[in-house]
PDB file of N, CA and C in Angstrom:
ATOM      1  N   UNK L 162      57.829 180.783 235.234  1.00 44.00           N
ATOM      2  CA  UNK L 162      58.877 181.753 235.195  1.00 44.00           C
ATOM      3  C   UNK L 162      58.351 183.154 235.453  1.00 44.00           C
ATOM      4  N   UNK L 163      57.079 183.379 235.171  1.00 44.00           N
ATOM      5  CA  UNK L 163      56.502 184.701 235.364  1.00 44.00           C
ATOM      6  C   UNK L 163      56.568 185.153 236.815  1.00 44.00           C
ATOM      7  N   UNK L 164      56.508 184.217 237.756  1.00 45.00           N
ATOM      8  CA  UNK L 164      56.592 184.572 239.179  1.00 45.00           C
ATOM      9  C   UNK L 164      57.917 185.257 239.471  1.00 45.00           C
ATOM     10  N   UNK L 165      59.007 184.774 238.877  1.00 48.00           N
ATOM     11  CA  UNK L 165      60.317 185.369 239.113  1.00 48.00           C
ATOM     12  C   UNK L 165      60.358 186.815 238.637  1.00 48.00           C
ATOM     13  N   UNK L 166      59.713 187.113 237.512  1.00 47.00           N
ATOM     14  CA  UNK L 166      59.718 188.479 236.993  1.00 47.00           C
ATOM     15  C   UNK L 166      58.869 189.397 237.864  1.00 47.00           C
ATOM     16  N   UNK L 167      57.709 188.927 238.310  1.00 46.00           N
ATOM     17  CA  UNK L 167      56.813 189.747 239.118  1.00 46.00           C
ATOM     18  C   UNK L 167      57.395 190.074 240.485  1.00 46.00           C
ATOM     19  N   UNK L 168      58.197 189.181 241.037  1.00 49.00           N
ATOM     20  CA  UNK L 168      58.736 189.393 242.373  1.00 49.00           C
ATOM     21  C   UNK L 168      60.143 189.978 242.355  1.00 49.00           C
ATOM     22  N   UNK L 169      60.598 190.430 241.207  1.00 57.00           N
ATOM     23  CA  UNK L 169      61.872 191.129 241.123  1.00 57.00           C
ATOM     24  C   UNK L 169      63.080 190.250 241.372  1.00 57.00           C
ATOM     25  N   UNK L 170      63.039 189.022 240.939  1.00 63.00           N
ATOM     26  CA  UNK L 170      64.177 188.109 241.096  1.00 63.00           C
ATOM     27  C   UNK L 170      65.291 188.571 240.153  1.00 63.00           C
ATOM     28  N   UNK L 171      66.461 188.847 240.701  1.00 67.00           N
ATOM     29  CA  UNK L 171      67.570 189.366 239.892  1.00 67.00           C
ATOM     30  C   UNK L 171      68.177 188.263 239.029  1.00 67.00           C
ATOM     31  N   UNK L 172      68.948 188.680 238.044  1.00 64.00           N
ATOM     32  CA  UNK L 172      69.625 187.717 237.175  1.00 64.00           C
ATOM     33  C   UNK L 172      70.587 186.869 237.992  1.00 64.00           C
ATOM     34  N   UNK L 173      71.268 187.452 238.965  1.00 67.00           N
ATOM     35  CA  UNK L 173      72.183 186.697 239.824  1.00 67.00           C
ATOM     36  C   UNK L 173      71.431 185.630 240.610  1.00 67.00           C
ATOM     37  N   UNK L 174      70.229 185.976 241.104  1.00 68.00           N
ATOM     38  CA  UNK L 174      69.415 184.990 241.827  1.00 68.00           C
ATOM     39  C   UNK L 174      69.000 183.851 240.906  1.00 68.00           C
ATOM     40  N   UNK L 175      68.676 184.173 239.671  1.00 72.00           N
ATOM     41  CA  UNK L 175      68.265 183.144 238.713  1.00 72.00           C
ATOM     42  C   UNK L 175      69.410 182.211 238.371  1.00 72.00           C
ATOM     43  N   UNK L 176      70.632 182.732 238.363  1.00 74.00           N
ATOM     44  CA  UNK L 176      71.803 181.893 238.060  1.00 74.00           C
ATOM     45  C   UNK L 176      72.017 180.829 239.136  1.00 74.00           C
ATOM     46  N   UNK L 177      71.509 181.068 240.339  1.00 75.00           N
ATOM     47  CA  UNK L 177      71.656 180.113 241.447  1.00 75.00           C
ATOM     48  C   UNK L 177      70.414 179.232 241.595  1.00 75.00           C
ATOM     49  N   UNK L 178      69.606 179.148 240.537  1.00 80.00           N
ATOM     50  CA  UNK L 178      68.369 178.387 240.573  1.00 80.00           C
ATOM     51  C   UNK L 178      68.358 177.392 239.427  1.00 80.00           C
ATOM     52  N   UNK L 179      67.968 176.140 239.716  1.00 83.00           N
ATOM     53  CA  UNK L 179      67.802 175.119 238.685  1.00 83.00           C
ATOM     54  C   UNK L 179      66.407 174.530 238.826  1.00 83.00           C
ATOM     55  N   UNK L 180      65.789 174.202 237.725  1.00 82.00           N
ATOM     56  CA  UNK L 180      64.454 173.626 237.716  1.00 82.00           C
ATOM     57  C   UNK L 180      64.574 172.171 237.267  1.00 82.00           C
ATOM     58  N   UNK L 181      64.000 171.259 238.041  1.00 84.00           N
ATOM     59  CA  UNK L 181      63.987 169.838 237.708  1.00 84.00           C
ATOM     60  C   UNK L 181      62.583 169.515 237.207  1.00 84.00           C
ATOM     61  N   UNK L 182      62.496 168.965 236.009  1.00 85.00           N
ATOM     62  CA  UNK L 182      61.199 168.653 235.426  1.00 85.00           C
ATOM     63  C   UNK L 182      61.329 167.397 234.584  1.00 85.00           C
ATOM     64  N   UNK L 183      60.192 166.768 234.305  1.00 87.00           N
ATOM     65  CA  UNK L 183      60.204 165.597 233.437  1.00 87.00           C
ATOM     66  C   UNK L 183      58.945 165.563 232.594  1.00 87.00           C
ATOM     67  N   UNK L 184      59.043 164.831 231.505  1.00 88.00           N
ATOM     68  CA  UNK L 184      57.891 164.611 230.647  1.00 88.00           C
ATOM     69  C   UNK L 184      57.914 163.170 230.176  1.00 88.00           C
ATOM     70  N   UNK L 185      56.745 162.590 230.014  1.00 89.00           N
ATOM     71  CA  UNK L 185      56.627 161.211 229.564  1.00 89.00           C
ATOM     72  C   UNK L 185      56.269 161.196 228.085  1.00 89.00           C
ATOM     73  N   UNK L 186      56.973 160.365 227.334  1.00 91.00           N
ATOM     74  CA  UNK L 186      56.729 160.214 225.904  1.00 91.00           C
ATOM     75  C   UNK L 186      56.119 158.834 225.688  1.00 91.00           C
ATOM     76  N   UNK L 187      54.914 158.786 225.164  1.00 91.00           N
ATOM     77  CA  UNK L 187      54.224 157.516 224.927  1.00 91.00           C
ATOM     78  C   UNK L 187      54.810 156.817 223.703  1.00 91.00           C
ATOM     79  N   UNK L 188      54.939 155.487 223.827  1.00 92.00           N
ATOM     80  CA  UNK L 188      55.440 154.662 222.726  1.00 92.00           C
ATOM     81  C   UNK L 188      54.494 153.486 222.515  1.00 92.00           C
ATOM     82  N   UNK L 189      54.576 152.855 221.365  1.00 91.00           N
ATOM     83  CA  UNK L 189      53.766 151.681 221.047  1.00 91.00           C
ATOM     84  C   UNK L 189      54.318 150.469 221.800  1.00 91.00           C
ATOM     85  N   UNK L 190      53.484 149.833 222.624  1.00 90.00           N
ATOM     86  CA  UNK L 190      53.927 148.697 223.432  1.00 90.00           C
ATOM     87  C   UNK L 190      54.367 147.519 222.569  1.00 90.00           C
ATOM     88  N   UNK L 191      53.692 147.272 221.447  1.00 91.00           N
ATOM     89  CA  UNK L 191      54.066 146.142 220.587  1.00 91.00           C
ATOM     90  C   UNK L 191      55.468 146.315 220.009  1.00 91.00           C
ATOM     91  N   UNK L 192      55.841 147.542 219.764  1.00 93.00           N
ATOM     92  CA  UNK L 192      57.145 147.791 219.143  1.00 93.00           C
ATOM     93  C   UNK L 192      58.265 148.006 220.171  1.00 93.00           C
ATOM     94  N   UNK L 193      57.920 148.550 221.352  1.00 91.00           N
ATOM     95  CA  UNK L 193      58.920 148.887 222.370  1.00 91.00           C
ATOM     96  C   UNK L 193      58.596 148.163 223.677  1.00 91.00           C
ATOM     97  N   UNK L 194      58.648 146.845 223.661  1.00 90.00           N
ATOM     98  CA  UNK L 194      58.299 146.047 224.845  1.00 90.00           C
ATOM     99  C   UNK L 194      59.207 146.345 226.043  1.00 90.00           C
ATOM    100  N   UNK L 195      60.453 146.732 225.778  1.00 91.00           N
ATOM    101  CA  UNK L 195      61.403 147.040 226.842  1.00 91.00           C
ATOM    102  C   UNK L 195      60.980 148.264 227.656  1.00 91.00           C
ATOM    103  N   UNK L 196      60.079 149.080 227.104  1.00 90.00           N
ATOM    104  CA  UNK L 196      59.668 150.317 227.772  1.00 90.00           C
ATOM    105  C   UNK L 196      58.248 150.204 228.329  1.00 90.00           C
ATOM    106  N   UNK L 197      57.859 148.991 228.773  1.00 86.00           N
ATOM    107  CA  UNK L 197      56.489 148.827 229.263  1.00 86.00           C
ATOM    108  C   UNK L 197      56.220 149.801 230.402  1.00 86.00           C
ATOM    109  N   UNK L 198      55.042 150.390 230.335  1.00 86.00           N
ATOM    110  CA  UNK L 198      54.678 151.459 231.255  1.00 86.00           C
ATOM    111  C   UNK L 198      53.356 151.134 231.938  1.00 86.00           C
ATOM    112  N   UNK L 199      52.371 150.800 231.174  1.00 86.00           N
ATOM    113  CA  UNK L 199      51.073 150.386 231.677  1.00 86.00           C
ATOM    114  C   UNK L 199      50.685 149.111 230.945  1.00 86.00           C
ATOM    115  N   UNK L 200      49.525 148.611 231.235  1.00 87.00           N
ATOM    116  CA  UNK L 200      49.077 147.355 230.626  1.00 87.00           C
ATOM    117  C   UNK L 200      49.074 147.415 229.098  1.00 87.00           C
ATOM    118  N   UNK L 201      48.673 148.537 228.538  1.00 87.00           N
ATOM    119  CA  UNK L 201      48.572 148.656 227.081  1.00 87.00           C
ATOM    120  C   UNK L 201      49.476 149.735 226.494  1.00 87.00           C
ATOM    121  N   UNK L 202      50.396 150.281 227.291  1.00 89.00           N
ATOM    122  CA  UNK L 202      51.243 151.382 226.828  1.00 89.00           C
ATOM    123  C   UNK L 202      52.716 151.107 227.118  1.00 89.00           C
ATOM    124  N   UNK L 203      53.543 151.727 226.333  1.00 92.00           N
ATOM    125  CA  UNK L 203      54.974 151.787 226.604  1.00 92.00           C
ATOM    126  C   UNK L 203      55.341 153.263 226.657  1.00 92.00           C
ATOM    127  N   UNK L 204      56.496 153.556 227.241  1.00 93.00           N
ATOM    128  CA  UNK L 204      56.905 154.949 227.283  1.00 93.00           C
ATOM    129  C   UNK L 204      58.274 155.142 227.886  1.00 93.00           C
ATOM    130  N   UNK L 205      58.824 156.311 227.624  1.00 93.00           N
ATOM    131  CA  UNK L 205      60.073 156.730 228.245  1.00 93.00           C
ATOM    132  C   UNK L 205      59.808 158.043 228.973  1.00 93.00           C
ATOM    133  N   UNK L 206      60.694 158.365 229.898  1.00 93.00           N
ATOM    134  CA  UNK L 206      60.569 159.622 230.623  1.00 93.00           C
ATOM    135  C   UNK L 206      61.867 160.399 230.439  1.00 93.00           C
ATOM    136  N   UNK L 207      61.712 161.653 230.043  1.00 92.00           N
ATOM    137  CA  UNK L 207      62.846 162.557 229.876  1.00 92.00           C
ATOM    138  C   UNK L 207      62.903 163.455 231.104  1.00 92.00           C
ATOM    139  N   UNK L 208      63.959 163.308 231.903  1.00 91.00           N
ATOM    140  CA  UNK L 208      64.167 164.105 233.113  1.00 91.00           C
ATOM    141  C   UNK L 208      65.151 165.217 232.757  1.00 91.00           C
ATOM    142  N   UNK L 209      64.802 166.460 233.059  1.00 89.00           N
ATOM    143  CA  UNK L 209      65.643 167.606 232.689  1.00 89.00           C
ATOM    144  C   UNK L 209      66.015 168.455 233.894  1.00 89.00           C
ATOM    145  N   UNK L 210      67.223 168.994 233.843  1.00 88.00           N
ATOM    146  CA  UNK L 210      67.626 170.068 234.755  1.00 88.00           C
ATOM    147  C   UNK L 210      67.755 171.312 233.885  1.00 88.00           C
ATOM    148  N   UNK L 211      66.960 172.326 234.201  1.00 87.00           N
ATOM    149  CA  UNK L 211      66.919 173.553 233.419  1.00 87.00           C
ATOM    150  C   UNK L 211      67.633 174.676 234.162  1.00 87.00           C
ATOM    151  N   UNK L 212      68.314 175.529 233.417  1.00 86.00           N
ATOM    152  CA  UNK L 212      69.034 176.657 234.009  1.00 86.00           C
ATOM    153  C   UNK L 212      68.725 177.916 233.211  1.00 86.00           C
ATOM    154  N   UNK L 213      68.774 179.056 233.887  1.00 84.00           N
ATOM    155  CA  UNK L 213      68.568 180.338 233.217  1.00 84.00           C
ATOM    156  C   UNK L 213      69.819 180.700 232.426  1.00 84.00           C
ATOM    157  N   UNK L 214      69.647 180.958 231.137  1.00 80.00           N
ATOM    158  CA  UNK L 214      70.759 181.398 230.297  1.00 80.00           C
ATOM    159  C   UNK L 214      70.940 182.905 230.429  1.00 80.00           C
ATOM    160  N   UNK L 215      69.820 183.613 230.542  1.00 78.00           N
ATOM    161  CA  UNK L 215      69.830 185.058 230.765  1.00 78.00           C
ATOM    162  C   UNK L 215      68.501 185.415 231.413  1.00 78.00           C
ATOM    163  N   UNK L 216      68.127 186.656 231.337  1.00 71.00           N
ATOM    164  CA  UNK L 216      66.916 187.124 232.026  1.00 71.00           C
ATOM    165  C   UNK L 216      65.635 186.483 231.509  1.00 71.00           C
ATOM    166  N   UNK L 217      65.620 186.033 230.247  1.00 75.00           N
ATOM    167  CA  UNK L 217      64.377 185.552 229.654  1.00 75.00           C
ATOM    168  C   UNK L 217      64.446 184.141 229.087  1.00 75.00           C
ATOM    169  N   UNK L 218      65.602 183.495 229.099  1.00 84.00           N
ATOM    170  CA  UNK L 218      65.749 182.177 228.495  1.00 84.00           C
ATOM    171  C   UNK L 218      66.103 181.118 229.524  1.00 84.00           C
ATOM    172  N   UNK L 219      65.419 179.983 229.423  1.00 84.00           N
ATOM    173  CA  UNK L 219      65.729 178.817 230.239  1.00 84.00           C
ATOM    174  C   UNK L 219      66.124 177.705 229.276  1.00 84.00           C
ATOM    175  N   UNK L 220      67.286 177.114 229.501  1.00 88.00           N
ATOM    176  CA  UNK L 220      67.793 176.072 228.616  1.00 88.00           C
ATOM    177  C   UNK L 220      68.067 174.788 229.396  1.00 88.00           C
ATOM    178  N   UNK L 221      67.952 173.624 228.733  1.00 90.00           N
ATOM    179  CA  UNK L 221      68.310 172.370 229.399  1.00 90.00           C
ATOM    180  C   UNK L 221      69.805 172.353 229.698  1.00 90.00           C
ATOM    181  N   UNK L 222      70.135 171.972 230.913  1.00 90.00           N
ATOM    182  CA  UNK L 222      71.537 171.900 231.325  1.00 90.00           C
ATOM    183  C   UNK L 222      72.005 170.450 231.408  1.00 90.00           C
ATOM    184  N   UNK L 223      71.082 169.561 231.761  1.00 91.00           N
ATOM    185  CA  UNK L 223      71.409 168.144 231.873  1.00 91.00           C
ATOM    186  C   UNK L 223      70.130 167.347 231.659  1.00 91.00           C
ATOM    187  N   UNK L 224      70.266 166.145 231.088  1.00 92.00           N
ATOM    188  CA  UNK L 224      69.092 165.310 230.838  1.00 92.00           C
ATOM    189  C   UNK L 224      69.423 163.847 231.101  1.00 92.00           C
ATOM    190  N   UNK L 225      68.434 163.101 231.571  1.00 92.00           N
ATOM    191  CA  UNK L 225      68.531 161.649 231.669  1.00 92.00           C
ATOM    192  C   UNK L 225      67.250 161.074 231.084  1.00 92.00           C
ATOM    193  N   UNK L 226      67.360 159.881 230.508  1.00 93.00           N
ATOM    194  CA  UNK L 226      66.201 159.200 229.936  1.00 93.00           C
ATOM    195  C   UNK L 226      66.054 157.856 230.635  1.00 93.00           C
ATOM    196  N   UNK L 227      64.833 157.560 231.072  1.00 92.00           N
ATOM    197  CA  UNK L 227      64.533 156.296 231.736  1.00 92.00           C
ATOM    198  C   UNK L 227      63.244 155.730 231.148  1.00 92.00           C
ATOM    199  N   UNK L 228      62.889 154.522 231.559  1.00 91.00           N
ATOM    200  CA  UNK L 228      61.562 154.021 231.203  1.00 91.00           C
ATOM    201  C   UNK L 228      60.554 154.863 231.966  1.00 91.00           C
ATOM    202  N   UNK L 229      59.330 154.915 231.481  1.00 91.00           N
ATOM    203  CA  UNK L 229      58.318 155.798 232.060  1.00 91.00           C
ATOM    204  C   UNK L 229      57.911 155.391 233.471  1.00 91.00           C
ATOM    205  N   UNK L 230      58.182 154.167 233.861  1.00 88.00           N
ATOM    206  CA  UNK L 230      57.818 153.712 235.208  1.00 88.00           C
ATOM    207  C   UNK L 230      58.651 154.382 236.295  1.00 88.00           C
ATOM    208  N   UNK L 231      59.833 154.854 235.956  1.00 86.00           N
ATOM    209  CA  UNK L 231      60.728 155.450 236.955  1.00 86.00           C
ATOM    210  C   UNK L 231      60.141 156.725 237.534  1.00 86.00           C
ATOM    211  N   UNK L 232      60.173 156.818 238.840  1.00 81.00           N
ATOM    212  CA  UNK L 232      59.722 158.014 239.541  1.00 81.00           C
ATOM    213  C   UNK L 232      60.777 159.101 239.401  1.00 81.00           C
ATOM    214  N   UNK L 233      60.345 160.352 239.399  1.00 77.00           N
ATOM    215  CA  UNK L 233      61.285 161.472 239.276  1.00 77.00           C
ATOM    216  C   UNK L 233      62.344 161.452 240.371  1.00 77.00           C
ATOM    217  N   UNK L 234      61.960 161.029 241.562  1.00 78.00           N
ATOM    218  CA  UNK L 234      62.914 161.019 242.679  1.00 78.00           C
ATOM    219  C   UNK L 234      64.104 160.105 242.438  1.00 78.00           C
ATOM    220  N   UNK L 235      63.937 159.092 241.574  1.00 81.00           N
ATOM    221  CA  UNK L 235      65.053 158.172 241.313  1.00 81.00           C
ATOM    222  C   UNK L 235      66.183 158.846 240.549  1.00 81.00           C
ATOM    223  N   UNK L 236      65.915 159.982 239.935  1.00 82.00           N
ATOM    224  CA  UNK L 236      66.929 160.676 239.140  1.00 82.00           C
ATOM    225  C   UNK L 236      67.572 161.855 239.859  1.00 82.00           C
ATOM    226  N   UNK L 237      67.172 162.112 241.083  1.00 80.00           N
ATOM    227  CA  UNK L 237      67.687 163.279 241.806  1.00 80.00           C
ATOM    228  C   UNK L 237      69.198 163.233 242.003  1.00 80.00           C
ATOM    229  N   UNK L 238      69.771 162.055 242.257  1.00 81.00           N
ATOM    230  CA  UNK L 238      71.222 161.975 242.439  1.00 81.00           C
ATOM    231  C   UNK L 238      71.974 162.390 241.168  1.00 81.00           C
ATOM    232  N   UNK L 239      71.406 162.115 240.009  1.00 83.00           N
ATOM    233  CA  UNK L 239      72.044 162.502 238.752  1.00 83.00           C
ATOM    234  C   UNK L 239      71.835 163.974 238.417  1.00 83.00           C
ATOM    235  N   UNK L 240      70.704 164.519 238.813  1.00 83.00           N
ATOM    236  CA  UNK L 240      70.366 165.891 238.411  1.00 83.00           C
ATOM    237  C   UNK L 240      70.764 166.953 239.431  1.00 83.00           C
ATOM    238  N   UNK L 241      70.877 166.588 240.699  1.00 82.00           N
ATOM    239  CA  UNK L 241      71.245 167.550 241.743  1.00 82.00           C
ATOM    240  C   UNK L 241      72.678 167.262 242.156  1.00 82.00           C
ATOM    241  N   UNK L 242      73.565 168.198 241.818  1.00 79.00           N
ATOM    242  CA  UNK L 242      74.975 167.936 242.120  1.00 79.00           C
ATOM    243  C   UNK L 242      75.779 169.158 242.533  1.00 79.00           C
ATOM    244  N   UNK L 243      75.301 170.353 242.282  1.00 76.00           N
ATOM    245  CA  UNK L 243      76.078 171.553 242.549  1.00 76.00           C
ATOM    246  C   UNK L 243      75.767 172.140 243.925  1.00 76.00           C
ATOM    247  N   UNK L 244      76.804 172.498 244.678  1.00 75.00           N
ATOM    248  CA  UNK L 244      76.621 173.138 245.983  1.00 75.00           C
ATOM    249  C   UNK L 244      76.230 174.596 245.784  1.00 75.00           C
ATOM    250  N   UNK L 245      75.400 175.109 246.675  1.00 76.00           N
ATOM    251  CA  UNK L 245      75.013 176.505 246.625  1.00 76.00           C
ATOM    252  C   UNK L 245      73.926 176.828 245.610  1.00 76.00           C
ATOM    253  N   UNK L 246      73.318 175.813 245.031  1.00 80.00           N
ATOM    254  CA  UNK L 246      72.262 176.006 244.034  1.00 80.00           C
ATOM    255  C   UNK L 246      70.934 175.589 244.662  1.00 80.00           C
ATOM    256  N   UNK L 247      69.870 176.336 244.392  1.00 78.00           N
ATOM    257  CA  UNK L 247      68.526 175.951 244.822  1.00 78.00           C
ATOM    258  C   UNK L 247      67.855 175.240 243.672  1.00 78.00           C
ATOM    259  N   UNK L 248      67.362 174.034 243.934  1.00 78.00           N
ATOM    260  CA  UNK L 248      66.683 173.224 242.920  1.00 78.00           C
ATOM    261  C   UNK L 248      65.189 173.253 243.188  1.00 78.00           C
ATOM    262  N   UNK L 249      64.421 173.453 242.141  1.00 77.00           N
ATOM    263  CA  UNK L 249      62.965 173.465 242.247  1.00 77.00           C
ATOM    264  C   UNK L 249      62.442 172.280 241.444  1.00 77.00           C
ATOM    265  N   UNK L 250      61.751 171.377 242.129  1.00 75.00           N
ATOM    266  CA  UNK L 250      61.165 170.208 241.480  1.00 75.00           C
ATOM    267  C   UNK L 250      59.718 170.514 241.146  1.00 75.00           C
ATOM    268  N   UNK L 251      59.347 170.400 239.876  1.00 67.00           N
ATOM    269  CA  UNK L 251      57.962 170.661 239.488  1.00 67.00           C
ATOM    270  C   UNK L 251      57.225 169.333 239.411  1.00 67.00           C
ATOM    271  N   UNK L 252      56.040 169.303 239.976  1.00 59.00           N
ATOM    272  CA  UNK L 252      55.215 168.102 239.986  1.00 59.00           C
ATOM    273  C   UNK L 252      53.831 168.486 239.476  1.00 59.00           C
ATOM    274  N   UNK L 253      53.359 167.794 238.480  1.00 53.00           N
ATOM    275  CA  UNK L 253      52.021 168.050 237.952  1.00 53.00           C
ATOM    276  C   UNK L 253      51.161 166.835 238.240  1.00 53.00           C
ATOM    277  N   UNK L 254      50.026 167.047 238.871  1.00 50.00           N
ATOM    278  CA  UNK L 254      49.129 165.968 239.250  1.00 50.00           C
ATOM    279  C   UNK L 254      47.762 166.205 238.631  1.00 50.00           C
ATOM    280  N   UNK L 255      47.188 165.171 238.044  1.00 48.00           N
ATOM    281  CA  UNK L 255      45.831 165.262 237.499  1.00 48.00           C
ATOM    282  C   UNK L 255      44.851 164.856 238.578  1.00 48.00           C
ATOM    283  N   UNK L 256      43.850 165.673 238.815  1.00 48.00           N
ATOM    284  CA  UNK L 256      42.808 165.321 239.769  1.00 48.00           C
ATOM    285  C   UNK L 256      41.704 164.575 239.026  1.00 48.00           C
ATOM    286  N   UNK L 257      40.702 164.100 239.760  1.00 49.00           N
ATOM    287  CA  UNK L 257      39.615 163.349 239.132  1.00 49.00           C
ATOM    288  C   UNK L 257      38.800 164.194 238.170  1.00 49.00           C
ATOM    289  N   UNK L 258      38.854 165.512 238.318  1.00 47.00           N
ATOM    290  CA  UNK L 258      38.125 166.397 237.409  1.00 47.00           C
ATOM    291  C   UNK L 258      39.014 166.903 236.275  1.00 47.00           C
ATOM    292  N   UNK L 259      40.190 166.344 236.124  1.00 44.00           N
ATOM    293  CA  UNK L 259      41.138 166.673 235.063  1.00 44.00           C
ATOM    294  C   UNK L 259      41.665 168.101 235.132  1.00 44.00           C
ATOM    295  N   UNK L 260      41.698 168.673 236.295  1.00 41.00           N
ATOM    296  CA  UNK L 260      42.349 169.970 236.430  1.00 41.00           C
ATOM    297  C   UNK L 260      43.782 169.719 236.895  1.00 41.00           C
ATOM    298  N   UNK L 261      44.643 170.658 236.642  1.00 41.00           N
ATOM    299  CA  UNK L 261      46.054 170.475 236.974  1.00 41.00           C
ATOM    300  C   UNK L 261      46.373 171.179 238.284  1.00 41.00           C
ATOM    301  N   UNK L 262      47.081 170.474 239.148  1.00 40.00           N
ATOM    302  CA  UNK L 262      47.593 171.046 240.391  1.00 40.00           C
ATOM    303  C   UNK L 262      49.109 171.040 240.271  1.00 40.00           C
ATOM    304  N   UNK L 263      49.731 172.193 240.444  1.00 45.00           N
ATOM    305  CA  UNK L 263      51.194 172.270 240.348  1.00 45.00           C
ATOM    306  C   UNK L 263      51.748 172.574 241.719  1.00 45.00           C
ATOM    307  N   UNK L 264      52.650 171.708 242.174  1.00 46.00           N
ATOM    308  CA  UNK L 264      53.300 171.909 243.470  1.00 46.00           C
ATOM    309  C   UNK L 264      54.790 172.064 243.226  1.00 46.00           C
ATOM    310  N   UNK L 265      55.443 172.904 243.971  1.00 48.00           N
ATOM    311  CA  UNK L 265      56.883 173.098 243.833  1.00 48.00           C
ATOM    312  C   UNK L 265      57.560 172.847 245.166  1.00 48.00           C
ATOM    313  N   UNK L 266      58.633 172.097 245.110  1.00 50.00           N
ATOM    314  CA  UNK L 266      59.423 171.809 246.295  1.00 50.00           C
ATOM    315  C   UNK L 266      60.855 172.242 246.031  1.00 50.00           C
ATOM    316  N   UNK L 267      61.441 172.982 246.927  1.00 51.00           N
ATOM    317  CA  UNK L 267      62.814 173.439 246.734  1.00 51.00           C
ATOM    318  C   UNK L 267      63.825 172.566 247.464  1.00 51.00           C
ATOM    319  N   UNK L 268      64.965 172.360 246.838  1.00 50.00           N
ATOM    320  CA  UNK L 268      66.078 171.645 247.435  1.00 50.00           C
ATOM    321  C   UNK L 268      67.303 172.540 247.338  1.00 50.00           C
ATOM    322  N   UNK L 269      68.036 172.669 248.387  1.00 49.00           N
ATOM    323  CA  UNK L 269      69.283 173.421 248.343  1.00 49.00           C
ATOM    324  C   UNK L 269      70.412 172.454 248.633  1.00 49.00           C
ATOM    325  N   UNK L 270      71.364 172.403 247.727  1.00 46.00           N
ATOM    326  CA  UNK L 270      72.484 171.477 247.950  1.00 46.00           C
ATOM    327  C   UNK L 270      73.622 172.186 248.654  1.00 46.00           C
TER     328      UNK L 270
END
């Protein structure tokens, strides 16, 4: 969000922007077999569409929950629905050295 402040993004511009993000929640495989994720893990994935409430607050606008195996792209039809809005999909990738690479892709509906 700091990039928006540094580049002078107005509140009106922020109102036309949505952020698509997800997080994986690990679960015990023995207890939650329906949520199998890896050989020894279970999990769910929380997919969120975030919107600016004002100049400094971002709040969840919509959420879907899936098993952790689901790719973020499978939820785009549910999360991207408004015309005239720019959607930013955040992707975090772990490299072999455990550093984080963040890539952003914009979608305009």
